[in-house]
Amino acid sequence: MKPYLLELSNLNVSYPNGIQALSAVNLKIDEGGLWGILGPNGSGKTTLLKAILGLLPHNGKVLFRAQPIKKSAKQIAYVEQKGDFDMDFPITVFQCVLTGTYPKLGLFKKPGSSEKQAVLNALDKLGLMQFKNRQIGQLSGGQFQRVLIARMLVQNADLIFLDEPFIGIDMESEALIIHHLKQMALNGHTIIMVHHDLKAVREYFDKLILVNRTVVDYGATEDIFIGEKLKQVFPYYHEVVLA
Amino acid sequence: MGQSFFEFFRYLSEYAFLQNALSVSIVLSVAYSIVGCFIVLRGLALMGDAISHAVLPGVAISYLLQISYFVGAVVFGLMAALGIGFVKENSKIKSDSSIGIVFSAFLALGILLVTKIQSSVNLNNILFGNVLTITNEDRILTYVVSGIVLLAVALFYKELLLTTFDETMAKASGLPVKFINYMVMIMLTLITVVSLQTVGVILVVSLLITPAATAYLLTNKLSSMLWVSTIIGVVSAIIGLYLSATYNLPSGVVMVLAVSCIFVLVFLFNRKTGLVWNKLRLRI
């Protein structure tokens, strides 16, 4: 039997101040598909991603294809919220996207012509060719989010996490990004994305994970995006969304 | 001035001590200008200041034990760096406060030791440095340390870039982030210690930070920043040494003033972000 792409068993995360951010999280995810993580503010969505990635101390098992996830870190990409970046950093769009090739290159190796060509292809797909020599601080929010997606494309990872990539960006950028994410999911990549706009859920995601200090439920969008399930994490708002 | 410039070159061809001082200044300025870029971009400027002050007890103990000042200074520099991290991680005290606490304690200990063993330690040289009196042993040490640091930057360039720009991605994708962070702290300590001979404890942070910060104002790419910082560092080191040798001024102090003048000129007049140009643009 093929192992799960990602398997979480009894994952617990608590902050240094003693607050339990996530308890007893159990989750099994197969290869492929575009997953949405839904939950109210402060429900632990970003914490869940960071714990899976090993960026936060946690208890419990996190397995990637039945192996500890640390062993496969190069097969995993993470697009964090764009507000976490130093926009004055001396780096151009081209170089920023090129950093996506670094994890798989290994120590001491420099990116060659194939890596640079992959960057150009990604910039072209995201409509960023005219900005390739710009410093990142000279871009709009939507353009910079597209840069981060281009970097994720060149990483060519099997499992991809995105944390609220559509906050503060224009509709055109959002449409372009979701188009490429769907394309990647069709090509066998597994994408897990924290998302806040419930109105676009049915259109965007094949599968959903409901989070509220634990994983409340998960599965196909048509099975999860229904009143009785949503009520567990959005006791008031679900009626507005489903109306 | 022209005449004294030619005289400087004449002296340079005649006196080995001046040749040594020039070669040490140039090699060292390349190293501190490049390491300085990562220090500036990582927001570690205060850490550089702390380490430079914290090495003082190490220098004093080295004199006492009659071993190379380098060993004691590096040990105390690293102890200070680790101590700052330890206080920060094990309490709710923020990084700037933990830097202030640790470095002033080390500095106080250093001053105490230096005062007690004053007969064998030249406090003036530790505090202000003098590249013109550098010994052969220290010169070779400077070349070796600078070479090691530059080699480390060349070998780990992409890891340094990614961990400085986006530590989260670097961690998530399995890059050796802790190793690179420790490497930066060790490079900072080594360069600070070998720079003591040139500028001393008090001013060493200026040479680490100012060329890099000036280059930061002028460039949009890390590779360009490294080059521009190096050029500014080397030019100000040569100007400093020339003025020092010609007018009998303390070398380190003049180097710091030279690089500070370049910073002020760039800060005011560079075409992209200079204060004067920005004001003029607003008026137009």
PDB file of N, CA and C in Angstrom, chain A residues 37 41 66 77 86 116 125 134 156 177 185 215 217:
ATOM      1  N   ILE A  37      -6.997  25.263   3.927  1.00  0.00           N
ATOM      2  CA  ILE A  37      -7.130  25.199   5.398  1.00  0.00           C
ATOM      3  C   ILE A  37      -8.017  26.364   5.817  1.00  0.00           C
ATOM      4  N   ASN A  41      -9.799  33.460  12.878  1.00  0.00           N
ATOM      5  CA  ASN A  41      -8.538  34.053  13.334  1.00  0.00           C
ATOM      6  C   ASN A  41      -8.117  33.422  14.653  1.00  0.00           C
ATOM      7  N   ALA A  66       5.887   8.323   4.878  1.00  0.00           N
ATOM      8  CA  ALA A  66       6.238   7.386   5.964  1.00  0.00           C
ATOM      9  C   ALA A  66       7.609   7.621   6.585  1.00  0.00           C
ATOM     10  N   ALA A  77       7.963  22.969  -0.234  1.00  0.00           N
ATOM     11  CA  ALA A  77       8.099  24.422  -0.408  1.00  0.00           C
ATOM     12  C   ALA A  77       7.128  25.123   0.537  1.00  0.00           C
ATOM     13  N   ASP A  86      11.731  41.631   4.290  1.00  0.00           N
ATOM     14  CA  ASP A  86      12.383  42.942   4.301  1.00  0.00           C
ATOM     15  C   ASP A  86      12.416  43.440   2.854  1.00  0.00           C
ATOM     16  N   LYS A 116      18.824  28.991 -14.235  1.00  0.00           N
ATOM     17  CA  LYS A 116      18.466  30.350 -14.671  1.00  0.00           C
ATOM     18  C   LYS A 116      17.340  30.314 -15.703  1.00  0.00           C
ATOM     19  N   LYS A 125       5.679  32.824 -16.915  1.00  0.00           N
ATOM     20  CA  LYS A 125       4.349  32.301 -16.561  1.00  0.00           C
ATOM     21  C   LYS A 125       3.579  33.260 -15.664  1.00  0.00           C
ATOM     22  N   ARG A 134      14.188  44.495 -11.365  1.00  0.00           N
ATOM     23  CA  ARG A 134      13.772  45.451 -10.329  1.00  0.00           C
ATOM     24  C   ARG A 134      14.104  44.928  -8.938  1.00  0.00           C
ATOM     25  N   ASN A 156       9.913  23.440  -7.495  1.00  0.00           N
ATOM     26  CA  ASN A 156       9.382  22.182  -8.031  1.00  0.00           C
ATOM     27  C   ASN A 156       9.220  21.127  -6.929  1.00  0.00           C
ATOM     28  N   ILE A 177      -2.517  33.414 -10.007  1.00  0.00           N
ATOM     29  CA  ILE A 177      -1.884  32.493  -9.052  1.00  0.00           C
ATOM     30  C   ILE A 177      -2.726  31.224  -8.894  1.00  0.00           C
ATOM     31  N   ALA A 185      -1.555  21.201  -9.223  1.00  0.00           N
ATOM     32  CA  ALA A 185      -2.286  20.108  -8.567  1.00  0.00           C
ATOM     33  C   ALA A 185      -2.642  19.028  -9.589  1.00  0.00           C
ATOM     34  N   VAL A 215      -7.440  19.767  14.205  1.00  0.00           N
ATOM     35  CA  VAL A 215      -8.097  19.543  12.912  1.00  0.00           C
ATOM     36  C   VAL A 215      -9.483  18.985  13.219  1.00  0.00           C
ATOM     37  N   ASP A 217     -12.077  18.587  11.035  1.00  0.00           N
ATOM     38  CA  ASP A 217     -12.521  17.641  10.006  1.00  0.00           C
ATOM     39  C   ASP A 217     -11.740  17.905   8.728  1.00  0.00           C
TER      40      ASP A 217
END
